[in-house]
Coordinates of C-alpha atoms in Angstrom, one line a residue:
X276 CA 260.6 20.3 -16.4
X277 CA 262.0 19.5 -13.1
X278 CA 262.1 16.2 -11.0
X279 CA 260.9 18.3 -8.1
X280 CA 257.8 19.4 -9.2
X281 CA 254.5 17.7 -8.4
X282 CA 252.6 19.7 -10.7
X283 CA 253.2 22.5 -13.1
X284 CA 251.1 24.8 -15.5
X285 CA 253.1 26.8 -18.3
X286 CA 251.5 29.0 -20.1
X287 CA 247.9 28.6 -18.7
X288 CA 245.4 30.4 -20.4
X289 CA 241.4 30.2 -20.3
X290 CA 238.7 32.7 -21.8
X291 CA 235.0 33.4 -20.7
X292 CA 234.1 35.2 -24.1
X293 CA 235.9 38.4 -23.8
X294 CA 236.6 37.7 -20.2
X295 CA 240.4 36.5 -19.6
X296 CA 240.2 34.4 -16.7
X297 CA 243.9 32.9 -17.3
X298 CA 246.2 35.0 -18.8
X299 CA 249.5 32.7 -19.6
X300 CA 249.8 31.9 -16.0
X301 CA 253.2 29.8 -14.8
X302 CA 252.6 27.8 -11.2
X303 CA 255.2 25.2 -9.6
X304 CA 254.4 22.8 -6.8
X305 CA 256.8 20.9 -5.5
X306 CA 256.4 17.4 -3.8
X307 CA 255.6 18.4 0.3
X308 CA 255.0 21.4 0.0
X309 CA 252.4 23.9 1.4
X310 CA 251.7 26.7 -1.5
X311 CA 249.3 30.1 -1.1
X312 CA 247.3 30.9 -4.1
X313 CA 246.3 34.7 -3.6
X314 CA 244.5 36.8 -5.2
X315 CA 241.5 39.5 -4.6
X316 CA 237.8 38.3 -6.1
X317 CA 237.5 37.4 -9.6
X318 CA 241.4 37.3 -10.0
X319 CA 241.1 34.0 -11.7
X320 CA 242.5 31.4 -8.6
X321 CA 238.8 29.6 -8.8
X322 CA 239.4 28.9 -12.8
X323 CA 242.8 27.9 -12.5
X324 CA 241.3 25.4 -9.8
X325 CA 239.2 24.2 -11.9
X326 CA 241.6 23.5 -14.6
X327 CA 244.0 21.7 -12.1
X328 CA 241.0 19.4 -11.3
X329 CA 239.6 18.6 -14.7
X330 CA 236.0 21.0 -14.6
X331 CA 237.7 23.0 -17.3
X332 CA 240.0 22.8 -19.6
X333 CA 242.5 25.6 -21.1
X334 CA 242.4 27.4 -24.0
X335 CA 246.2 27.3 -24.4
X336 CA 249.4 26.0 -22.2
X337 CA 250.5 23.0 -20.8
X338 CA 250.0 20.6 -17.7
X339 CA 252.3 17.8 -15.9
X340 CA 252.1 16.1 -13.4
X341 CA 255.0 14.0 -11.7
X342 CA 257.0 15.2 -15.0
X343 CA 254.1 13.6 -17.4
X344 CA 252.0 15.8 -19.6
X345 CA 248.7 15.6 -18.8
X346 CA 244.9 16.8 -19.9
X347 CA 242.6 15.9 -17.6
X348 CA 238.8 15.9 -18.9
X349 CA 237.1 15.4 -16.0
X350 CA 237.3 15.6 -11.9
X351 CA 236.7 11.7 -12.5
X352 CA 240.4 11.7 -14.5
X353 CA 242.3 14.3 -12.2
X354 CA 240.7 12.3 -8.8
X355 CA 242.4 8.6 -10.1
X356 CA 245.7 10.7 -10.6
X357 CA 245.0 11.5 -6.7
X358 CA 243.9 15.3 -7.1
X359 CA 241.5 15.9 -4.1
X360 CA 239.6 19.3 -3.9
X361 CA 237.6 21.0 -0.6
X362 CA 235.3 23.4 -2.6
X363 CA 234.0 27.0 -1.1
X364 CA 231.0 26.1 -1.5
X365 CA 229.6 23.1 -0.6
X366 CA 228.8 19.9 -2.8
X367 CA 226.6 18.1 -0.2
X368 CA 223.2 16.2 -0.2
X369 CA 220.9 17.8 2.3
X370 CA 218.7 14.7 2.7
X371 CA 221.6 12.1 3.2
X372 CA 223.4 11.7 6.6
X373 CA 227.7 12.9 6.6
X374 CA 229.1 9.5 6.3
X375 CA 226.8 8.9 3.2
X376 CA 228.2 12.5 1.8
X377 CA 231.2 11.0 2.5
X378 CA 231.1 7.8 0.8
X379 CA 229.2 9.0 -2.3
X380 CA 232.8 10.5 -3.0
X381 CA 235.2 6.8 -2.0
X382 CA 236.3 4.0 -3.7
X383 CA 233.4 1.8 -3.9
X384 CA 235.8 -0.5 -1.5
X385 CA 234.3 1.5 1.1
X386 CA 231.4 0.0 3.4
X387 CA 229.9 3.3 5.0
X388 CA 230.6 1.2 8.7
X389 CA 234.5 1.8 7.4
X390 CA 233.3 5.6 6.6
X391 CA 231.7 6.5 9.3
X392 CA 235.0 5.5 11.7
X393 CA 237.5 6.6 9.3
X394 CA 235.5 9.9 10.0
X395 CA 235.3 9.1 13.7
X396 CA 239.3 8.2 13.6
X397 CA 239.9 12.2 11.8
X398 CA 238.3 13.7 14.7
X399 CA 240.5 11.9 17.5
X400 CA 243.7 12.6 15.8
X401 CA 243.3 16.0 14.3
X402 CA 240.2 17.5 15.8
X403 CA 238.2 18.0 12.6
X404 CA 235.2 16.7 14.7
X405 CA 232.0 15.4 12.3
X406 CA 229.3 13.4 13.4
X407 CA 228.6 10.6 10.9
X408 CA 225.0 10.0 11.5
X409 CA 224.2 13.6 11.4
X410 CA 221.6 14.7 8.6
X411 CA 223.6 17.5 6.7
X412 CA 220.3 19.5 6.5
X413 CA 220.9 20.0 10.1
X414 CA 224.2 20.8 10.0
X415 CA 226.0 24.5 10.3
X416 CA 227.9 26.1 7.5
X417 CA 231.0 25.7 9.6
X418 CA 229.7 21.5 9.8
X419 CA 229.4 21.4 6.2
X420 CA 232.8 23.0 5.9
X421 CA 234.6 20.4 8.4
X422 CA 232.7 17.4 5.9
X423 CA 233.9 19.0 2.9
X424 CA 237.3 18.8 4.2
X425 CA 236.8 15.8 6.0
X426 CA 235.8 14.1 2.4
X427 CA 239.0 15.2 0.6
X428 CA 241.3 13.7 3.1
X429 CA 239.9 10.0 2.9
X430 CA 241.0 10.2 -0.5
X431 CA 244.5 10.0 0.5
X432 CA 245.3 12.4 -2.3
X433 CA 248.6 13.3 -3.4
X434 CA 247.8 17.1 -4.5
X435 CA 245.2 18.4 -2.5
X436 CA 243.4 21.8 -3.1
X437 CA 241.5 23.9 -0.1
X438 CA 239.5 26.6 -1.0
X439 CA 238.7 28.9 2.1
X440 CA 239.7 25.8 4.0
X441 CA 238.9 28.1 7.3
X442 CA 236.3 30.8 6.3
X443 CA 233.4 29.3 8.7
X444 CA 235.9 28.0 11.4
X445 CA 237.0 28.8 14.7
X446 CA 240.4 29.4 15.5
X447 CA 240.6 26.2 17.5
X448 CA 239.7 24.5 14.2
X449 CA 241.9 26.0 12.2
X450 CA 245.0 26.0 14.4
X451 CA 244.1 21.6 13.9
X452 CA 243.5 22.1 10.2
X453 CA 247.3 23.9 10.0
X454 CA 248.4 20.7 12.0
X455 CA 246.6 18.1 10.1
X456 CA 248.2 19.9 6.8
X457 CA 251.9 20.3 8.2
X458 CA 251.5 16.5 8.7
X459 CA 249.6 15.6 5.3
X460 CA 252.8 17.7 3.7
X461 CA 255.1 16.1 5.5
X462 CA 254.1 12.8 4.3
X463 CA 254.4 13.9 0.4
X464 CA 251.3 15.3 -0.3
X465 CA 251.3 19.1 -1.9
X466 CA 248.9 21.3 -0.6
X467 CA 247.4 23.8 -3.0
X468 CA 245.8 26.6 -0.1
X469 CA 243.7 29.8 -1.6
X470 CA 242.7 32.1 1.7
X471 CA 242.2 35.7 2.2
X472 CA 243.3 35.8 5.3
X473 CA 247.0 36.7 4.8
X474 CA 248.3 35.8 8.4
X475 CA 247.3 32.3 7.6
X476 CA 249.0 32.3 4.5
X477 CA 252.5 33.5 6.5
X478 CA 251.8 31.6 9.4
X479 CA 251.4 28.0 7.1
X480 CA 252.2 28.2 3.8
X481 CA 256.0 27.5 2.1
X482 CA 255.3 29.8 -1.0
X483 CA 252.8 32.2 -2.5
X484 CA 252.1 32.8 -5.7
X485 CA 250.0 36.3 -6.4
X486 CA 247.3 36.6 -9.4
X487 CA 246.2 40.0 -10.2
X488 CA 243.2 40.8 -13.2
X489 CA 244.3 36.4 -14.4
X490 CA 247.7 37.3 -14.5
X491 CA 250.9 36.0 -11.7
X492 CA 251.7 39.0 -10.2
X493 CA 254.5 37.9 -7.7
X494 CA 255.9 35.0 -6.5
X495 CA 256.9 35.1 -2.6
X496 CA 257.7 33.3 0.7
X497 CA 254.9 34.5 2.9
X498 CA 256.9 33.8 5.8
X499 CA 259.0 36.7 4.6
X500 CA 256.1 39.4 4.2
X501 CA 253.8 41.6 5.6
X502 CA 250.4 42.0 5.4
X503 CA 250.9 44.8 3.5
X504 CA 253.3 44.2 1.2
X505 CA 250.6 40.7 0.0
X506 CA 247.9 43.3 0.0
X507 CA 249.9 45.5 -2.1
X508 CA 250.7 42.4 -5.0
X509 CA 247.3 41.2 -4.4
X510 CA 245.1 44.6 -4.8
X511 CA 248.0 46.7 -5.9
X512 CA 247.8 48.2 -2.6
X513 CA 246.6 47.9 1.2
X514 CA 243.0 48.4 2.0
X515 CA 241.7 52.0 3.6
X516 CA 241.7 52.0 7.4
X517 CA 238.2 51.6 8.6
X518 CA 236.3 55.0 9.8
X519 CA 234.4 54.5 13.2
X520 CA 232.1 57.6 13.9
X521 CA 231.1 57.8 17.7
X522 CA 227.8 56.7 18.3
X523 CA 225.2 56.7 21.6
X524 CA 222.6 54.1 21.9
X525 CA 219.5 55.2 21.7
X526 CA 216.2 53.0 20.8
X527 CA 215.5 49.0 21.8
X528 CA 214.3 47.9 18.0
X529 CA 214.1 44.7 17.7
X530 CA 214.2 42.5 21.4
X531 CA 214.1 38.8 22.2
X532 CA 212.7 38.1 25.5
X533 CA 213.1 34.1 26.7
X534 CA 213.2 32.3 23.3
X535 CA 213.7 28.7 23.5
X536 CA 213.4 26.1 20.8
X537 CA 213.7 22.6 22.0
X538 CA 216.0 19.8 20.1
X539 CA 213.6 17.5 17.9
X540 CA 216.8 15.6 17.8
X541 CA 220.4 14.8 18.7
X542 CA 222.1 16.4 16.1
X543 CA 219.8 19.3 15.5
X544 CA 220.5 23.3 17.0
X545 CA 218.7 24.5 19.6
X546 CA 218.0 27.8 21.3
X547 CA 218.1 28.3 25.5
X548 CA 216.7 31.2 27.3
X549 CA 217.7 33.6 24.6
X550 CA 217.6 37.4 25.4
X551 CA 219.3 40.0 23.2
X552 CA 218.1 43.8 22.3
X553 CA 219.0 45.6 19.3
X554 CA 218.9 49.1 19.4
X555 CA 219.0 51.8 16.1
X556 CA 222.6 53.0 15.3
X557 CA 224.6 50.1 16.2
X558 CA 226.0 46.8 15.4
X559 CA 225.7 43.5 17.6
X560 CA 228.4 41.1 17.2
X561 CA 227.4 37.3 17.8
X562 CA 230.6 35.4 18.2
X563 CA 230.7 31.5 18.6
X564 CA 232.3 28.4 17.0
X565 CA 229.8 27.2 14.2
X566 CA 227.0 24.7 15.0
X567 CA 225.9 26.7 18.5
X568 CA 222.4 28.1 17.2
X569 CA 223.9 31.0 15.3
X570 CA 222.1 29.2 12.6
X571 CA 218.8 28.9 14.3
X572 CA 218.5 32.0 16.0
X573 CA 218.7 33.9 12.5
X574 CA 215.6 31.7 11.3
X575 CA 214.0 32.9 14.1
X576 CA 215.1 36.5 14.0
X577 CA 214.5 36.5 9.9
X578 CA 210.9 34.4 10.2
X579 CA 212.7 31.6 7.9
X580 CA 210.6 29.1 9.1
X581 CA 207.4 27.9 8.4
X582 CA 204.6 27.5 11.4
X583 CA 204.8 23.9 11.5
X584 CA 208.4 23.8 12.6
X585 CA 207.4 26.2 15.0
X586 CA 204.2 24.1 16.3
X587 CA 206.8 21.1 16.1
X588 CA 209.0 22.3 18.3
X589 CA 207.2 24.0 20.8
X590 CA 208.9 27.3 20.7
X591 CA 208.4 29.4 23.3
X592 CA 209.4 33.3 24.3
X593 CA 208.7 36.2 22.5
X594 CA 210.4 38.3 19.4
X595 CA 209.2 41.7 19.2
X596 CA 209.6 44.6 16.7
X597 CA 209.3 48.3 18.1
X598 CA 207.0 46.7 21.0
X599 CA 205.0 44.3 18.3
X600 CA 205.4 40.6 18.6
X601 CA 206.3 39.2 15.6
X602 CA 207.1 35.9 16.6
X603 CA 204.6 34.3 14.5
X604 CA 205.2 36.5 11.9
X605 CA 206.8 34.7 8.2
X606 CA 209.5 36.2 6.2
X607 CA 207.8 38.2 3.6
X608 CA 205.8 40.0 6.6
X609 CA 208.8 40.7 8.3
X610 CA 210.4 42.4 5.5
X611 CA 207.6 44.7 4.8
X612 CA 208.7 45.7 8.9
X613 CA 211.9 46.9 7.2
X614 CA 213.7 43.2 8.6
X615 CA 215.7 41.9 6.3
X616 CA 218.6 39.0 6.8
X617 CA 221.4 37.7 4.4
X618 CA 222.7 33.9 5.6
X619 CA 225.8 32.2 5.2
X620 CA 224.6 30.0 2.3
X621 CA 225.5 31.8 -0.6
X622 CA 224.5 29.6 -2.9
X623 CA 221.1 27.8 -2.5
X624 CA 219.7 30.1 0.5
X625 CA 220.8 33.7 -0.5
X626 CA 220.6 33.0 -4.1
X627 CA 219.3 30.8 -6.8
X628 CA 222.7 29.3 -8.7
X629 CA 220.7 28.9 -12.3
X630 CA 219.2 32.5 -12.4
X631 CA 220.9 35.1 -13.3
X632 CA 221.6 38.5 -11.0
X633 CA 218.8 40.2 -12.4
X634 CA 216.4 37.4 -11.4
X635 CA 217.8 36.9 -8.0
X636 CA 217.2 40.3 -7.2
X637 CA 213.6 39.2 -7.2
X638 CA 213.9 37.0 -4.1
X639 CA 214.2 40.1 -2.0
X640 CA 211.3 42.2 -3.4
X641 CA 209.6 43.2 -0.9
X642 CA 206.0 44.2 -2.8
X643 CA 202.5 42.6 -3.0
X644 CA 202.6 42.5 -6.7
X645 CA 204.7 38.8 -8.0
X646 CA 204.4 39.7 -11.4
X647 CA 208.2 40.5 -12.3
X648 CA 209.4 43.4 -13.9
X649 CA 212.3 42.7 -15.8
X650 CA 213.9 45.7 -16.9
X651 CA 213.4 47.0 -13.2
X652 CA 215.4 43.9 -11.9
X653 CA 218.1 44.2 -14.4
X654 CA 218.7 48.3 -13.4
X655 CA 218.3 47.3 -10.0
X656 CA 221.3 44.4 -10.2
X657 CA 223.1 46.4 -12.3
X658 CA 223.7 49.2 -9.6
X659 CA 224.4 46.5 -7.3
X660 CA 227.1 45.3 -9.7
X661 CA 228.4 49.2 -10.2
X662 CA 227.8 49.9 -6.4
X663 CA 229.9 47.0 -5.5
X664 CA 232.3 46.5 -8.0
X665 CA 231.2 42.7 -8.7
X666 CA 232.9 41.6 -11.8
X667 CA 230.8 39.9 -13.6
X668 CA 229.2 39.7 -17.2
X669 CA 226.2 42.0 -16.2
X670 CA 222.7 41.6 -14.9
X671 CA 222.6 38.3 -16.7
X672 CA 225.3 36.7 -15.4
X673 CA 224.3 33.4 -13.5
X674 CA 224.6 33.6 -10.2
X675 CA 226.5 30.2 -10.4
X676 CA 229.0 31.9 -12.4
X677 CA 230.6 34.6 -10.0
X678 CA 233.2 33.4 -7.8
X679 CA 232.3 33.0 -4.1
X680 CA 233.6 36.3 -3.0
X681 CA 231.6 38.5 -6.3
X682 CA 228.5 36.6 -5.4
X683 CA 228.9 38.1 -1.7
X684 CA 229.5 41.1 -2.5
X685 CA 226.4 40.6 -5.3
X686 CA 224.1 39.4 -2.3
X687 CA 225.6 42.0 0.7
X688 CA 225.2 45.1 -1.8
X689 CA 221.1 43.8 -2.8
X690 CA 220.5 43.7 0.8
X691 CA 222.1 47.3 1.2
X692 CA 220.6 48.5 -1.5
X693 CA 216.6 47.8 0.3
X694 CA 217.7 50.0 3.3
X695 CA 216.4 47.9 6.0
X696 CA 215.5 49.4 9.0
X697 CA 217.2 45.8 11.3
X698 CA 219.9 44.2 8.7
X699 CA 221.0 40.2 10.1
X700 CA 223.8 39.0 8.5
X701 CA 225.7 36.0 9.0
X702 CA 229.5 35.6 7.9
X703 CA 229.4 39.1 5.6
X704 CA 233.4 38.9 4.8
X705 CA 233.3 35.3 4.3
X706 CA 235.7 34.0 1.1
X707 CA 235.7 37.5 0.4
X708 CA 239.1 39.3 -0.5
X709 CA 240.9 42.1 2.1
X710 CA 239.9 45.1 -0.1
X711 CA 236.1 43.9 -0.8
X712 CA 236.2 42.9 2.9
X713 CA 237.7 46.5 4.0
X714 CA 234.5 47.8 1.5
X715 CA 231.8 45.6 3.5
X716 CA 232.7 46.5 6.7
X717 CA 232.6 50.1 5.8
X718 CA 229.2 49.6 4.0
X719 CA 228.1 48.0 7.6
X720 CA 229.1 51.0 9.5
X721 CA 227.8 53.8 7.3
X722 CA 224.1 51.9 7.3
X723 CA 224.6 51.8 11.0
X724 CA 225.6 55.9 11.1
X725 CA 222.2 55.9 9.4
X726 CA 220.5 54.8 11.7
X727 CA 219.7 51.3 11.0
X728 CA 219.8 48.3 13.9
X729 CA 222.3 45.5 12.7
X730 CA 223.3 42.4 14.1
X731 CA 226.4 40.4 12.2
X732 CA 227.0 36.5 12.9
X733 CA 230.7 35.9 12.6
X734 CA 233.2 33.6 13.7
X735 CA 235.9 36.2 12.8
X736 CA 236.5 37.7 15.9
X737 CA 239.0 40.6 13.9
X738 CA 235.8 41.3 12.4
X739 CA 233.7 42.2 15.2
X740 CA 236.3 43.8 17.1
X741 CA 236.6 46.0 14.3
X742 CA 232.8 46.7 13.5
X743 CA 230.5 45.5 16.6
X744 CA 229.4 48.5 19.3
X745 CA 228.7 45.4 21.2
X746 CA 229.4 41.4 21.7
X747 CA 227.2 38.7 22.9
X748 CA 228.3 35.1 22.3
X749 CA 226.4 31.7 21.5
X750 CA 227.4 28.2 23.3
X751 CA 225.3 25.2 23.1
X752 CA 221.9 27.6 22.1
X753 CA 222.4 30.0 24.5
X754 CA 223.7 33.6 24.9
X755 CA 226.1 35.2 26.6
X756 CA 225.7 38.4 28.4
X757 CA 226.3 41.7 26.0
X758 CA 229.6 43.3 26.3
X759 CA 230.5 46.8 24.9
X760 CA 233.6 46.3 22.4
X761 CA 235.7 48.8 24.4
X762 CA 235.7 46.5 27.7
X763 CA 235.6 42.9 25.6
X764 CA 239.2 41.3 24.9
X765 CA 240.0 38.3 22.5
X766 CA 241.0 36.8 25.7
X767 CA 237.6 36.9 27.3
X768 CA 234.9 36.1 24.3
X769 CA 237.6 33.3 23.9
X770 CA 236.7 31.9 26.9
X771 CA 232.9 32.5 26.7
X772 CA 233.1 31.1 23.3
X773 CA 233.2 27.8 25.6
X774 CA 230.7 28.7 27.8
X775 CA 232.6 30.0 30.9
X776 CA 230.8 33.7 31.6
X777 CA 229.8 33.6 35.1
X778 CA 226.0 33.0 35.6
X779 CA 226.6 36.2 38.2
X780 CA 227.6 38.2 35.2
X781 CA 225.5 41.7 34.7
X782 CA 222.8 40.9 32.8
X783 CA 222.3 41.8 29.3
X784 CA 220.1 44.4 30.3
X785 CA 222.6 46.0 32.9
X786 CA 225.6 45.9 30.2
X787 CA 223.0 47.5 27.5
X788 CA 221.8 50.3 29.6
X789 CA 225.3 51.1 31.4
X790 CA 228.5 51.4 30.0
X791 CA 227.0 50.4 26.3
X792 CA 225.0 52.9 26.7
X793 CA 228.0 55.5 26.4
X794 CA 230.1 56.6 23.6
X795 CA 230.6 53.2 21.6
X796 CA 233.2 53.5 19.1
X797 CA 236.0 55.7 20.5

C-alpha cells in the first residue's frame, strides 16, 4: 500500500452465478488524478462501480481507501467517506422539481433556497446550466444528465465516479464538464471517468485502465495512444469501417407540414413551425443540444401522447403517413402503419427494469390479441440476444440487470427485429461501446438499403456525419432547413445548432428535391 493512493482494489473479484463479472481485478487512484475506466459492454466497469460505491460487495479481494481497509455495505457508508457517483442512468423523481432531486441527495444542513443557488452558482462558473424549479418530468435526457452530475458535485466528494458523464451532451457541455473536472482534480479530488468515446479519454484523462471479459487488460496513458491501439485492448481489436452503399431518394413517407405545440409552461419543450419529409431509403439526422424539442417532436412523430395533451396544448399542423394524416393517431395505431420509435430513456420508456427480456419484448407487439405468448417472447428475445450479441443470462434476464450499453443493443436489435417501414430513434449509440456502436450504425444503414425511412436524434455529430443522407437541426422547437451530408460541415450545423441558418436559406423543400435528391452517400 502506497501513501499516494486514494483508493485501491487488489484482487477484486465478484460472481453473478456462473457469470464472472470481476475477475481478480487490480486498480490504483491516486490523490488528483483523472483516471479512464474502459472497457466494451458487459466488460464488468459497471460492477466494479458498484463495489467502489457500496451496491455490492466482492466475493474476494481487498479495498482501501486513504491507506485504510475498507468494506463498505452500503452507498450510505461509501457517500460519508466522500465517494460521489453520476449514474448512466438516471436516479430522479419525475414528479419533484431539480433542486428537490437535488437535495433529496444533501446533508440535511441543506435548505432547498441554499440548493437551488448552489445549483444557480454551478451554472455561472462552469456552464453546467440546470434550472432549479424545473419539473424533471419536463426535462430532456441531456437535463437529467446535467442534474445527475450537478447532484454529485454538491457533495464535495473526494472520489468521484462519472458514468457516461457526456453521452446526451453537446460538445459545448462537455468541453465545461472537462474544465469543471481539471479544476475538481486539481483541488484533490480523484476522478473515476468510464466513456466510450476514446478521444475524451486522451484528451482528459491522466491514466487508463482497460477491462476485457472482467479482467485488466492494459494499463496506459491515453494521452500516449490511439484510437486504435484502446480499441485494440478494449475489443481486442478496432471496429470494421462502416460500408455506405449509394442511395437516390425516392418516395416522401412520412411528412410534417406546420406542427406547432405551444409551451403550457416555462420550462416545458415546445415545437415552432416544424416541417421535415422523410423519404424510403434514407436516414435523417436531427442534430441539436439536448432540451430543444428533440424530445417532443418524437412524441409527436411516435403518437406517445395521449389526446388530452394534445387538446391541452392546442397543437396545430399536420403529420401525415403516405398522404394519410395521422396526427391524431395513438401509438399502437401507428405501429400497425409499420411506425415504430425507440427513445433515449432506456430504462423506464423503452423498457420495463423489473421484467425480464422476454417480457419486454411484449411492449412492442404490434397485434390485436394481449394475451401473451410466452414461449413466442422468449424465442423472439432470444434472437435478439444472439442477433446482437447482448450478454446476458438469457430471455430471463431482467432488464434491470444488463448494463446500459447490453440493454441498448437489447432495445435497438427488438426494434430491428419488427422491420418497420419509418424507424425514429433517439441517441442509438448512447453508453454503448465502439464495436457495438460500429454494429448499430451498420444495422441502421442496411435497414435503410432496404428500403425503410429512418430518422436518428443524436447529439453526436460523428454519428450523423457517418450515417445521415441528410441533416436538419433543432433550436428552441424549431427546425432548421435539411442539408444533404455531402455539402454539411461540423462547422456549419455548429453554428445552426445555435440558431444562426439564414431565414433566406433554401427551404427544406428546395434542399430535399435538389442536390439531396442526388447520389447521397458517395
Amino acid at each position: 500500500m502506497t501513501e499516494a493512493s486514494r483508493l485501491r482494489l487488489q484482487g477484486i473479484s465478484k460472481s453473478y452465478g456462473n457469470l464472472r463479472a470481476n475477475d481478480k481485478i487490480d486498480f490504483d487512484l491516486k490523490p488528483g488524478s483523472i483516471h479512464a475506466v474502459l472497457g466494451e459492454n458487459g466488460a464488468g466497469k459497471s460492477t466494479l462501480m458498484k463495489l467502489i460505491f457500496g451496491l455490492l460487495q466482492a466475493d474476494e479481494g481487498d479495498m482501501f481507501f486513504d491507506g485504510r481497509r475498507v468494506s463498505w455495505q452500503s452507498p450510505e457508508q461509501a457517500r460519508a467517506a466522500g465517494i460521489a457517483m453520476v449514474f448512466q442512468h438516471f436516479a430522479l423523481f419525475e414528479s419533484l422539481s431539480v433542486a428537490e432531486n437535488v437535495w433529496l441527495g444533501l446533508a440535511k444542513t441543506w435548505t432547498l433556497p441554499a440548493v437551488s443557488e448552489a445549483l444557480r452558482e454551478l451554472g455561472r462558473h462552469y456552464g453546467l446550466v440546470v434550472d432549479p424549479n424545473a419539473m424533471v418530468h419536463r426535462l430532456s435526457v441531456g437535463e437529467r444528465q446535467r442534474v445527475e452530475i450537478a447532484r454529485g458535485l454538491l457533495a464535495k466528494p473526494r472520489v468521484m465516479i462519472l458514468d457516461e458523464p457526456t453521452s446526451v451532451l453537446a460538445p459545448q457541455a462537455a468541453r465545461a464538464l472537462f474544465t469543471m473536472l481539471r479544476t475538481l482534480a486539481s483541488e484533490g479530488c480523484s476522478i473515476i471517468y468510464i466513456s466510450h468515446k476514446l478521444h475524451e479519454i486522451r484528451e482528459l484523462c491522466d491514466e487508463c485502465t482497460v477491462l476485457r471479459h472482467g479482467k485488466v487488460t492494459g494499463r496506459v496513458d491515453p494521452r500516449q495512444c490511439n484510437d486504435e491501439q484502446l480499441s485494440a485492448l478494449m475489443i481486442g481489436s478496432a471496429p470494421p469501417p462502416l460500408v455506405r452503399a449509394s442511395v437516390s431518394l425516392s418516395e416522401v413517407v412520412m411528412k410534417v407540414e406546420n406542427f406547432t405545440v405551444p409551451a403550457v409552461d416555462d420550462s416545458s419543450e415546445t415545437l415552432n413551425d416544424v416541417n421535415l419529409s422523410l423519404m424510403s431509403g434514407e436516414i435523417l439526422g436531427i442534430a441539436g443540444v439536448s432540451g430543444n424539442g428533440q424530445g417532443l417532436l418524437l412524441d409527436a412523430l411516435s403518437g406517445e401522447w395521449c389526446d388530452d395533451t394534445r387538446r391541452e396544448r392546442q397543437v396545430k399542423g399536420a403529420i401525415r403517413f403516405q398522404g394519410r394524416a395521422i396526427e391524431a393517431f395513438g401509438v399502437q395505431q401507428r405501429r400497425r402503419l409499420g411506425i415504430m420509435a425507440v427513445p433515449a430513456e432506456r430504462l423506464g420508456r423503452a423498457s420495463v427494469p423489473e421484467l425480464s427480456l422476454a417480457d419486454n419484448m411484449f411492449l412492442l407487439d404490434q397485434g390485436n390479441d394481449w394475451r401473451i405468448d410466452r414461449p413466442r417472447l422468449r424465442r423472439a428475445a432470444a434472437s435478439v440476444i444472439e442477433a446482437q450479441s447482448v450478454k446476458a443470462l438469457g430471455p430471463q434476464a431482467l432488464a434491470s440487470d444488463l448494463s446500459g450499453g447490453n440493454l441498448q443493443k437489447f432495445i435497438m436489435g427488438r426494434a430491428l427485429q419488427a422491420e418497420p417501414q419509418v424507424l425514429l430513434v433517439s441517441q442509438p449509440t448512447w453508453g454503448v461501446d465502439v464495436g457495438a456502436s460500429a454494429q448499430i450504425r451498420q444495422q441502421l444503414l442496411a435497414h435503410r438499403d432496404a428500403g425503410a425511412a429512418i430518422l436518428v436524434i443524436s447529439e453526436e455529430l460523428d454519428e450523423l456525419f457517418q450515417i445521415a443522407d441528410r441533416i436538419q437541426v433543432m433550436y428552441a422547437g424549431k427546425l432548421s432547413p435539411a442539408i444533404a451530408r455531402q455539402d454539411a460541415s461540423v462547422e456549419l450545423i455548429g453554428l445552426w445548432m445555435g440558431g444562426a441558418w439564414s431565414a433566406s436559406s433554401q427551404s427544406s423543400e428546395n434542399v430535399l428535391m435538389g442536390t439531396a435528391a442526388l447520389e447521397l452517400s458517395k
